[in-house]
Coordinates of C-alpha atoms in Angstrom, one line a residue:
M290 CA -3.9 -0.8 -1.3
T291 CA -5.4 2.4 -0.3
R292 CA -5.6 6.0 -0.9
H293 CA -4.3 6.3 2.5
E294 CA -2.8 3.5 4.5
A295 CA -2.6 3.4 8.3
P296 CA 0.2 2.9 10.8
R297 CA 1.7 -0.6 10.6
R298 CA 3.2 -0.6 14.1
R299 CA 0.9 -1.0 17.0
G300 CA 1.5 1.7 19.6
N301 CA 3.8 3.6 17.3
L302 CA 2.0 5.4 14.5
R303 CA 4.0 4.9 11.4
R304 CA 3.5 7.2 8.5
L305 CA 0.2 7.2 6.7
Q306 CA 0.8 6.7 3.0
A307 CA -1.6 8.4 0.7
T308 CA -2.4 7.7 -2.8
S309 CA -5.2 9.7 -4.3
A310 CA -7.7 10.4 -1.6
G311 CA -5.6 9.7 1.4
M312 CA -3.2 11.7 3.5
A313 CA 0.5 10.9 2.9
A314 CA 2.8 11.3 5.8
G315 CA 6.3 10.3 4.7
L316 CA 9.3 12.3 5.8
L317 CA 10.9 15.4 4.4
V318 CA 13.4 15.2 1.5
T319 CA 17.0 15.3 2.7
G320 CA 18.7 15.0 -0.6
L321 CA 20.7 12.3 -2.3
L322 CA 22.4 9.6 -0.2
A323 CA 26.1 9.1 -0.7
A324 CA 26.7 6.7 -3.6
P325 CA 29.2 3.8 -3.7
A326 CA 31.9 3.7 -6.3
Q327 CA 30.5 3.1 -9.7
G328 CA 31.4 0.2 -11.9
Q329 CA 33.0 0.6 -15.3
S330 CA 30.4 1.2 -18.0
R331 CA 30.1 -1.7 -20.3
T332 CA 27.3 -2.9 -22.6
G333 CA 26.1 -6.5 -22.8
T334 CA 28.1 -7.7 -19.9
T335 CA 26.7 -9.9 -17.1
P336 CA 27.8 -9.4 -13.5
T337 CA 30.6 -11.6 -12.1
P338 CA 31.9 -12.2 -8.6
E339 CA 34.2 -9.2 -9.3
A340 CA 31.3 -7.1 -10.5
P341 CA 28.3 -7.5 -8.2
I342 CA 24.8 -6.8 -9.4
G343 CA 24.3 -3.1 -10.0
T344 CA 27.9 -2.1 -10.6
V345 CA 27.9 -2.6 -14.4
A346 CA 26.2 -0.4 -17.0
R347 CA 24.2 -2.3 -19.5
T348 CA 21.7 -1.7 -22.3
V349 CA 19.1 -4.2 -23.3
G350 CA 16.6 -3.2 -26.0
D351 CA 15.2 0.2 -25.1
A352 CA 16.3 0.0 -21.4
R353 CA 19.6 1.0 -19.9
F354 CA 20.9 0.6 -16.4
E355 CA 23.6 3.0 -15.3
P356 CA 25.4 2.8 -11.9
G357 CA 25.3 6.1 -10.0
P358 CA 24.1 7.9 -6.9
C359 CA 21.5 6.4 -4.7
P360 CA 17.9 7.7 -5.2
K361 CA 16.7 10.5 -2.9
T362 CA 14.5 9.4 0.0
A363 CA 12.1 11.4 2.2
E364 CA 14.2 10.6 5.2
P365 CA 17.7 9.2 5.7
I366 CA 17.7 5.4 5.5
E367 CA 20.6 3.7 7.2
A368 CA 19.9 0.5 5.3
L369 CA 20.9 2.3 2.1
D370 CA 24.3 3.4 3.3
E371 CA 26.1 0.4 1.7
A372 CA 23.7 0.1 -1.2
R373 CA 24.8 -0.2 -4.8
C374 CA 22.7 2.3 -6.8
G375 CA 21.9 3.7 -10.2
T376 CA 19.2 4.5 -12.7
L377 CA 17.1 2.5 -15.1
T378 CA 16.1 4.5 -18.2
V379 CA 13.0 3.2 -20.1
P380 CA 10.4 4.6 -22.5
E381 CA 7.5 6.4 -20.8
N382 CA 5.0 4.7 -23.1
R383 CA 6.2 1.5 -24.9
A384 CA 3.1 1.7 -27.2
K385 CA 4.4 4.9 -28.7
P386 CA 7.6 4.7 -30.8
S387 CA 8.2 8.4 -30.3
S388 CA 7.8 8.2 -26.5
R389 CA 10.2 10.2 -24.3
T390 CA 12.2 8.3 -21.7
I391 CA 11.9 8.3 -17.9
E392 CA 14.3 7.5 -15.2
L393 CA 13.7 5.1 -12.2
G394 CA 16.0 5.1 -9.2
V395 CA 17.5 1.8 -8.2
A396 CA 19.1 0.7 -4.9
I397 CA 20.5 -2.7 -4.2
V398 CA 21.1 -3.6 -0.5
P399 CA 23.7 -6.3 -0.3
A400 CA 23.0 -9.6 1.5
A401 CA 24.2 -9.8 5.1
T402 CA 26.3 -12.9 4.3
D403 CA 29.6 -13.0 2.5
E404 CA 28.2 -15.7 0.2
P405 CA 24.8 -14.5 -1.0
K406 CA 22.4 -16.7 -3.0
P407 CA 22.4 -15.8 -6.7
D408 CA 18.7 -14.9 -6.9
P409 CA 18.0 -11.6 -5.3
I410 CA 14.6 -10.4 -3.9
V411 CA 12.8 -7.4 -5.4
W412 CA 10.6 -5.3 -3.1
L413 CA 7.4 -4.1 -4.7
A414 CA 5.9 -1.1 -2.7
G415 CA 2.4 -0.4 -1.6
G416 CA 0.1 2.4 -2.6
P417 CA -0.3 2.6 -5.6
G418 CA 2.0 5.6 -5.3
D419 CA 4.6 4.7 -2.7
D420 CA 8.3 4.6 -3.6
A421 CA 10.0 1.2 -2.9
V422 CA 13.3 2.8 -2.1
G423 CA 11.6 4.6 0.8
E424 CA 10.4 1.3 2.2
A425 CA 14.0 -0.2 2.4
K426 CA 14.1 0.1 6.2
M427 CA 11.0 -2.1 6.6
A428 CA 12.4 -4.8 4.3
I429 CA 15.9 -4.9 5.8
D430 CA 14.6 -4.6 9.4
G431 CA 12.6 -7.7 8.7
G432 CA 15.7 -9.7 7.6
L433 CA 14.9 -10.0 4.0
N434 CA 18.5 -9.5 3.0
R435 CA 19.8 -12.3 5.3
D436 CA 21.4 -14.2 2.5
R437 CA 20.1 -12.4 -0.7
D438 CA 20.6 -9.0 -2.1
V439 CA 17.4 -7.0 -2.0
I440 CA 16.6 -4.7 -4.9
F441 CA 14.4 -1.5 -4.6
M442 CA 13.3 0.4 -7.6
S443 CA 11.2 3.6 -7.6
Q444 CA 8.1 2.6 -9.6
R445 CA 7.4 5.0 -12.4
G446 CA 6.0 8.3 -11.2
T447 CA 7.0 7.8 -7.6
Y448 CA 9.1 10.0 -5.3
S449 CA 12.6 9.3 -6.6
A450 CA 11.7 8.7 -10.2
D451 CA 11.9 11.3 -12.9
P452 CA 9.3 12.6 -13.5
A453 CA 7.7 12.3 -10.1
L454 CA 4.0 12.7 -10.2
L455 CA 3.4 13.9 -6.7
C456 CA 0.8 16.8 -6.5
P457 CA 1.1 18.2 -3.0
N458 CA -2.2 20.0 -3.5
V459 CA -4.0 16.7 -3.1
D460 CA -2.2 16.0 0.2
E461 CA -3.0 19.5 1.4
F462 CA -6.7 19.0 0.6
N463 CA -6.7 15.6 2.4
A464 CA -5.4 17.3 5.5
R465 CA -8.3 19.8 5.4
V466 CA -10.9 17.0 5.1
I467 CA -10.8 16.5 8.9
G468 CA -12.8 19.6 9.3
L469 CA -15.4 18.7 6.7
V470 CA -18.3 16.2 6.6
Y471 CA -16.4 13.3 5.1
D472 CA -18.9 12.1 2.5
A473 CA -20.9 15.3 1.9
P474 CA -21.5 16.3 -1.7
S475 CA -19.7 19.6 -1.0
T476 CA -16.7 17.6 0.2
G477 CA -16.9 15.6 -3.0
R478 CA -16.8 18.6 -5.2
Q479 CA -13.7 19.9 -3.5
H480 CA -12.2 16.5 -3.7
V481 CA -12.7 16.3 -7.4
E482 CA -11.4 19.9 -7.9
A483 CA -8.2 18.9 -6.2
T484 CA -7.9 15.8 -8.4
K485 CA -8.5 17.9 -11.6
A486 CA -5.9 20.5 -10.5
C487 CA -3.4 17.7 -10.1
R488 CA -4.2 16.3 -13.5
D489 CA -3.9 19.6 -15.2
Q490 CA -0.6 20.4 -13.5
L491 CA 0.9 17.0 -14.6
A492 CA -0.5 17.3 -18.2
A493 CA 1.0 20.8 -18.5
R494 CA 4.4 19.2 -17.7
G495 CA 4.0 16.9 -20.7
V496 CA 3.4 13.7 -18.7
D497 CA 1.7 11.0 -20.6
L498 CA -0.8 10.0 -17.9
S499 CA -2.0 6.9 -19.8
A500 CA 1.5 5.4 -19.3
Y501 CA 1.4 5.0 -15.5
N502 CA -0.1 1.6 -14.8
D503 CA 0.6 -2.0 -14.0
T504 CA 1.3 -3.0 -17.6
Q505 CA 4.1 -0.5 -18.1
S506 CA 5.5 -1.0 -14.5
A507 CA 5.6 -4.8 -14.9
A508 CA 7.6 -4.2 -18.1
D509 CA 9.9 -1.8 -16.2
Y510 CA 10.8 -4.5 -13.7
D511 CA 11.4 -7.1 -16.4
D512 CA 13.7 -4.6 -18.1
L513 CA 15.5 -4.1 -14.8
R514 CA 16.2 -7.8 -14.5
T515 CA 17.7 -8.1 -17.9
A516 CA 19.6 -4.8 -17.6
L517 CA 21.2 -6.0 -14.4
G518 CA 22.1 -9.3 -15.9
V519 CA 20.0 -11.3 -13.4
E520 CA 19.0 -14.7 -14.6
Q521 CA 16.4 -15.3 -11.9
W522 CA 15.0 -13.4 -9.0
N523 CA 12.2 -13.4 -6.4
L524 CA 9.4 -10.8 -5.8
Y525 CA 8.0 -9.6 -2.5
G526 CA 5.0 -7.3 -2.8
I527 CA 3.1 -5.6 0.0
S528 CA -0.4 -4.2 -0.4
Y529 CA -0.7 -2.6 -3.9
G530 CA 2.7 -4.3 -4.6
T531 CA 0.8 -7.6 -4.6
H532 CA -1.4 -6.3 -7.4
L533 CA 1.8 -5.5 -9.4
A534 CA 3.4 -8.9 -8.5
L535 CA 0.3 -10.8 -9.7
A536 CA 0.3 -8.8 -12.9
S537 CA 4.0 -9.4 -13.4
M538 CA 3.6 -13.2 -12.9
R539 CA 1.0 -13.1 -15.7
L540 CA 2.8 -10.7 -18.1
H541 CA 6.5 -11.4 -17.5
P542 CA 6.8 -14.8 -15.7
E543 CA 10.3 -15.4 -17.2
G544 CA 13.0 -15.1 -14.6
I545 CA 10.7 -15.2 -11.6
R546 CA 11.8 -18.0 -9.2
S547 CA 9.2 -17.3 -6.4
V548 CA 6.8 -14.6 -5.2
G549 CA 5.7 -13.4 -1.8
I550 CA 2.5 -11.4 -1.6
D551 CA 1.5 -9.7 1.7
G552 CA -1.8 -7.8 2.1
I553 CA -3.2 -9.3 -1.1
L554 CA -5.0 -7.1 -3.7
P555 CA -6.0 -9.3 -6.7
P556 CA -6.3 -7.3 -10.0
S557 CA -9.3 -9.4 -11.0
T558 CA -11.4 -8.2 -8.0
S559 CA -9.9 -4.9 -7.1
G560 CA -12.5 -2.1 -6.6
S561 CA -15.0 -0.5 -4.4
A562 CA -17.2 -3.5 -3.5
A563 CA -14.2 -5.6 -2.5
T564 CA -13.1 -2.9 -0.2
W565 CA -16.3 -3.2 1.9
S566 CA -15.8 -7.0 2.1
S567 CA -12.3 -6.5 3.4
F568 CA -13.5 -3.9 6.0
R569 CA -16.0 -6.4 7.2
Q570 CA -13.5 -9.2 7.6
G571 CA -10.9 -7.1 9.4
T572 CA -13.2 -5.4 11.8
D573 CA -15.1 -8.6 12.5
G574 CA -11.8 -10.3 13.4
L575 CA -10.9 -7.5 15.8
F576 CA -14.4 -7.4 17.5
K577 CA -14.3 -11.1 17.9
A578 CA -10.9 -11.0 19.6
C579 CA -12.4 -8.5 22.1
A580 CA -15.4 -10.7 22.7
D581 CA -13.2 -13.7 23.3
Q582 CA -11.4 -11.9 26.1
P583 CA -13.6 -11.9 29.3
A584 CA -12.3 -8.6 30.5
C585 CA -12.8 -6.9 27.1
N586 CA -16.2 -8.5 26.5
K587 CA -17.4 -7.5 30.0
R588 CA -16.3 -3.9 29.7
Y589 CA -17.2 -3.4 26.0
P590 CA -20.1 -5.9 25.3
N591 CA -21.6 -6.0 21.8
L592 CA -18.8 -3.8 20.4
S593 CA -19.8 -4.5 16.8
A594 CA -23.4 -3.3 17.4
T595 CA -22.1 -0.3 19.2
F596 CA -19.9 0.7 16.3
E597 CA -22.7 0.2 13.7
K598 CA -25.1 2.3 15.7
L599 CA -22.5 5.0 16.0
V600 CA -22.0 5.1 12.3
G601 CA -25.8 5.8 11.8
D602 CA -26.1 8.2 14.6
L603 CA -23.0 10.3 13.6
E604 CA -24.1 10.3 9.9
A605 CA -27.4 11.8 11.0
K606 CA -25.8 14.2 13.5
P607 CA -22.0 14.7 13.1
V608 CA -19.9 15.6 16.2
T609 CA -17.5 18.6 15.9
T610 CA -14.5 19.0 18.3
T611 CA -11.1 20.5 18.4
V612 CA -7.7 18.9 19.0
T613 CA -4.1 19.7 18.9
V614 CA -1.7 17.7 16.8
P615 CA 2.0 16.9 17.2
G616 CA 4.2 19.8 16.0
S617 CA 1.5 22.4 16.3
E618 CA 0.0 24.3 19.2
K619 CA -2.9 25.6 17.2
P620 CA -6.2 23.7 17.7
V621 CA -7.7 22.1 14.6
K622 CA -11.4 21.4 14.0
V623 CA -12.4 17.8 13.5
V624 CA -15.8 16.6 12.3
I625 CA -16.7 13.0 13.0
D626 CA -19.6 11.7 10.9
G627 CA -20.4 8.1 9.9
G628 CA -18.0 8.0 7.0
T629 CA -15.2 9.4 9.1
L630 CA -15.7 6.7 11.7
V631 CA -15.6 3.9 9.1
N632 CA -12.4 5.2 7.6
W633 CA -10.8 5.8 11.0
L634 CA -11.5 2.1 12.0
T635 CA -10.1 0.9 8.7
S636 CA -6.8 2.4 9.8
A637 CA -7.2 1.9 13.5
T638 CA -7.0 -1.9 13.2
H639 CA -3.2 -1.2 13.2
T640 CA -3.5 -0.1 16.8
A641 CA -6.1 -2.7 17.8
E642 CA -5.5 -2.6 21.6
A643 CA -7.0 0.8 21.8
V644 CA -10.0 0.4 19.5
P645 CA -12.6 -0.9 22.0
Q646 CA -11.9 1.9 24.5
S647 CA -11.9 4.5 21.7
I648 CA -15.3 3.4 20.4
D649 CA -16.7 3.2 24.0
E650 CA -15.5 6.7 24.7
L651 CA -17.2 8.0 21.6
A652 CA -20.4 6.2 22.4
N653 CA -20.4 8.0 25.8
G654 CA -19.9 11.5 24.4
N655 CA -16.1 11.7 24.3
P656 CA -14.7 11.9 20.8
Q657 CA -11.3 13.2 21.7
R658 CA -9.3 10.0 21.3
I659 CA -10.6 9.2 17.9
A660 CA -10.4 12.9 16.8
Q661 CA -6.8 13.1 17.9
Q662 CA -5.8 10.0 16.1
W663 CA -7.7 10.9 12.9
A664 CA -6.2 14.4 12.8
G665 CA -2.7 13.2 13.6
W666 CA -2.8 10.8 10.6
R667 CA -4.2 13.3 8.2
T668 CA -2.4 16.6 9.1
N669 CA 1.2 15.3 9.4
P670 CA 3.2 17.9 7.4
K671 CA 5.8 15.3 6.6
G672 CA 3.2 13.7 4.3
I673 CA 3.0 16.6 1.8
G674 CA 4.5 15.8 -1.6
V675 CA 5.7 12.2 -1.1
T676 CA 3.1 10.1 -2.8
S677 CA 2.6 9.7 -6.6
H678 CA -1.0 10.6 -7.2
G679 CA -0.3 10.3 -10.9
L680 CA 0.5 6.6 -10.5
S681 CA -2.5 6.1 -8.1
Y682 CA -5.0 7.5 -10.5
G683 CA -3.3 5.8 -13.4
V684 CA -4.0 2.4 -11.9
F685 CA -7.4 3.2 -10.4
C686 CA -8.8 4.9 -13.4
S687 CA -7.6 2.6 -16.1
E688 CA -7.7 -0.8 -14.4
W689 CA -10.5 -0.5 -11.7
T690 CA -13.3 2.0 -12.4
P691 CA -13.8 1.0 -16.1
Y692 CA -14.6 -2.5 -14.9
E693 CA -17.0 -1.8 -12.1
S694 CA -20.3 -0.1 -12.0
R695 CA -20.7 3.4 -10.6
D696 CA -22.8 2.0 -7.7
A697 CA -20.3 -0.8 -6.9
A698 CA -19.5 0.8 -3.6
L699 CA -23.1 1.2 -2.7
Q700 CA -23.9 -2.4 -3.6
G701 CA -20.9 -3.6 -1.6
G702 CA -21.8 -1.5 1.4
Q703 CA -25.4 -2.6 1.3
K704 CA -24.3 -6.3 1.2
E705 CA -21.8 -6.1 4.1
F706 CA -23.4 -3.4 6.3
P707 CA -27.2 -3.1 5.5
S708 CA -27.7 -1.0 8.6
F709 CA -25.4 1.8 7.5
P710 CA -26.9 4.9 6.0
R711 CA -26.9 5.0 2.2
S712 CA -24.5 8.0 2.2
V713 CA -21.9 5.9 4.0
Q714 CA -22.5 2.8 1.9
A715 CA -22.0 4.8 -1.3
Q716 CA -18.3 5.6 -0.4
A717 CA -16.1 2.6 -0.1
P718 CA -13.5 2.8 2.7
L719 CA -10.4 4.7 1.6
L720 CA -11.8 5.1 -2.0
T721 CA -14.1 8.1 -1.5
F722 CA -15.4 9.7 -4.7
L723 CA -13.4 7.4 -6.8
H724 CA -15.6 7.4 -9.9
P725 CA -15.9 11.2 -10.1
D726 CA -12.2 11.5 -9.6
C727 CA -11.5 9.1 -12.5
E728 CA -13.9 11.0 -14.8
V729 CA -11.7 14.1 -14.5
W730 CA -8.5 12.0 -14.7
N731 CA -9.7 10.9 -18.1
V732 CA -7.3 8.1 -19.1
P733 CA -8.2 5.2 -21.5
A734 CA -9.3 1.9 -20.0
A735 CA -6.7 -0.7 -19.8
D736 CA -7.1 -3.8 -21.9
P737 CA -9.7 -6.1 -20.3
S738 CA -7.0 -8.7 -19.8
I739 CA -5.6 -6.7 -16.9
R740 CA -8.5 -8.1 -14.9
D741 CA -7.6 -11.7 -15.7
V742 CA -6.8 -14.0 -12.8
T743 CA -3.2 -15.0 -12.5
R744 CA -2.6 -18.6 -13.5
S745 CA 0.9 -19.7 -12.7
D746 CA 3.0 -22.5 -11.3
I747 CA 5.5 -20.1 -9.8
P748 CA 5.8 -20.9 -6.1
T749 CA 3.9 -18.2 -4.2
L750 CA 3.5 -17.3 -0.5
A751 CA 0.1 -15.7 0.1
L752 CA 0.3 -13.9 3.4
S753 CA -2.6 -12.1 5.1
G754 CA -3.5 -10.6 8.5
A755 CA -6.7 -11.6 10.3
F756 CA -7.3 -8.0 11.3
D757 CA -6.7 -6.7 7.8
A758 CA -9.5 -4.3 7.0
Q759 CA -8.0 -3.1 3.7
T760 CA -7.3 -6.3 1.8
G761 CA -9.3 -9.1 3.5
A762 CA -7.7 -12.4 4.4
D763 CA -10.0 -14.3 2.0
N764 CA -7.9 -12.9 -0.9
G765 CA -5.2 -15.5 0.0
P766 CA -7.4 -18.6 -0.8
Y767 CA -8.9 -16.7 -3.7
V768 CA -5.6 -16.2 -5.6
A769 CA -4.4 -19.7 -4.6
R770 CA -7.2 -21.3 -6.6
T771 CA -5.2 -20.6 -9.8
L772 CA -1.7 -20.8 -8.3
P773 CA -1.2 -24.6 -7.6
K774 CA 2.1 -24.0 -5.9
A775 CA 0.8 -21.4 -3.5
K776 CA 1.1 -21.6 0.3
V777 CA -1.7 -19.6 2.0
V778 CA -0.9 -18.3 5.5
T779 CA -3.2 -16.1 7.6
V780 CA -1.4 -14.5 10.6
P781 CA -3.9 -14.1 13.5
Y782 CA -4.4 -10.7 15.2
E783 CA -2.4 -8.8 12.6
P784 CA -3.5 -5.9 10.4
H785 CA -2.7 -5.0 6.8
V786 CA 0.9 -6.0 5.7
V787 CA 2.0 -8.5 8.3
F788 CA 5.7 -8.2 7.4
A789 CA 5.7 -4.8 9.0
T790 CA 4.1 -5.8 12.3
S791 CA 4.9 -9.5 12.9
K792 CA 8.2 -11.1 13.7
C793 CA 6.5 -14.4 12.9
A794 CA 5.5 -13.2 9.4
Q795 CA 9.1 -12.1 8.8
E796 CA 10.4 -15.5 9.7
I797 CA 7.8 -17.2 7.4
A798 CA 8.7 -14.9 4.5
V799 CA 12.5 -15.4 4.8
S800 CA 12.1 -19.2 5.2
F801 CA 9.9 -19.2 2.1
F802 CA 12.7 -17.8 -0.1
D803 CA 15.0 -20.5 1.3
D804 CA 12.5 -23.3 0.4
P805 CA 9.4 -22.1 -1.4
A806 CA 7.8 -25.5 -1.1
A807 CA 8.0 -25.6 2.7
P808 CA 8.0 -22.2 4.5
K809 CA 8.4 -22.5 8.3
T810 CA 5.1 -21.6 10.0
E811 CA 5.6 -23.1 13.4
C812 CA 5.7 -19.7 15.0
L813 CA 2.0 -19.2 14.3
K814 CA 1.1 -21.6 17.1
S815 CA 2.6 -19.3 19.8
L816 CA 0.8 -16.1 18.7
K817 CA -1.6 -14.5 21.2
A818 CA -4.4 -12.0 20.9
P819 CA -3.6 -8.4 21.8
E820 CA -4.3 -7.3 25.4
F821 CA -7.0 -4.7 24.9
E822 CA -6.9 -1.6 26.9
I823 CA -9.6 -1.6 29.6
A824 CA -10.8 1.7 31.0
P825 CA -11.7 1.9 34.7

């Protein structure tokens, strides 16, 4: 979950995905991938061994799947070269009989075995606002298609859907934020102006902004299952995708064999206050790991206290510096205040080894390392126009803000970090100016049931990382309270979305789909803390 998510590979900055207030850094559009041969168009026909999933056209109710070219992606993805692809057509708003239709791209990566299991895995992307098709490399590199087909569908509004609700102007503003005081009222006004411009542009295209939410998306996936003729499948959701998975388990449980949720964002608690709790958990885990290593603790004692003091000092007196970013020789201005530091650390847990040294350098008057990293994430030109801000705000503004108070962020910040300045506490990590944004987005509140806890006996794997500063590890036990067949696993020393960073987590996930009652977790015993960088 985030309005920008951080690199998931330590030592190798992966793209920052941005939803509403974050900076997206996907890769540039390269056009449509070559499509496999299309199956004969038939209606009401289930796939057979001669007609694999995704090769037969089928209409069920108001939904139709049609084989065809693979969805466009922001970069070439080798994992899609052998995919079976097509388009799912569904109503934009099922509550309106006269609704227009929209198209969602579908790619099905075949199992690596010649005899795949009959129940495929569906990948639910993060965000909200990321395109699942664009995350195919992550899923396949992790071995998810070992003996099952893996299905990727562009959630409504995302990059390869039609319409795509992208709004590059928001990405461009989020790149400029590096030179502004992060949580200043003037920054907030510009932030909301960018959001309103996005809304106005989408509304002028005739987009029904009230139709981009979990309720409609969960129905899209259920329609996909029936249109593909799949009797039973499995879900694997990462980050925001866990939010959608939990909603799907409640709204459309039929046909779901098992569910993996990784970087858990429960719909019943999602919002600004919970974000502060997650930040506390993830950063405490990282600071403790440093304290537990004699060399790190000796060189960087009381790291947590140093960080909290820096937040206060920088909020009172921001530091301004200049850095150069990859791909550009022109220096860019970076302002580091308390809010910037908090949001940097939320993301920097993905590169945990460098965090103690970076904080120490800042405390001793050298902001360059943090400024360089922050600017690199935020200004990457490959992040312009790849994230669906229309879907992001559709979820946030109908399902979150109507059900939390305006000062929820402040209350959460005061509870978790009472020493922080009020201006920092008032802006939850990665959700800056959320309520003013939602006021101008102006969509109806979702039915209150969207906040219900998910109660289900569907076997569920609840995976978390102990360094996750975006969706805290305590969300695993929380959702398991009403999921009697849940297996809760916290992977030590790992950040948000453990499948992306941990071979052990990948092994656990794949084994779970083999036997949901007994995932193999032995690899956890051999995991070791990162070796923190120690400056001379």
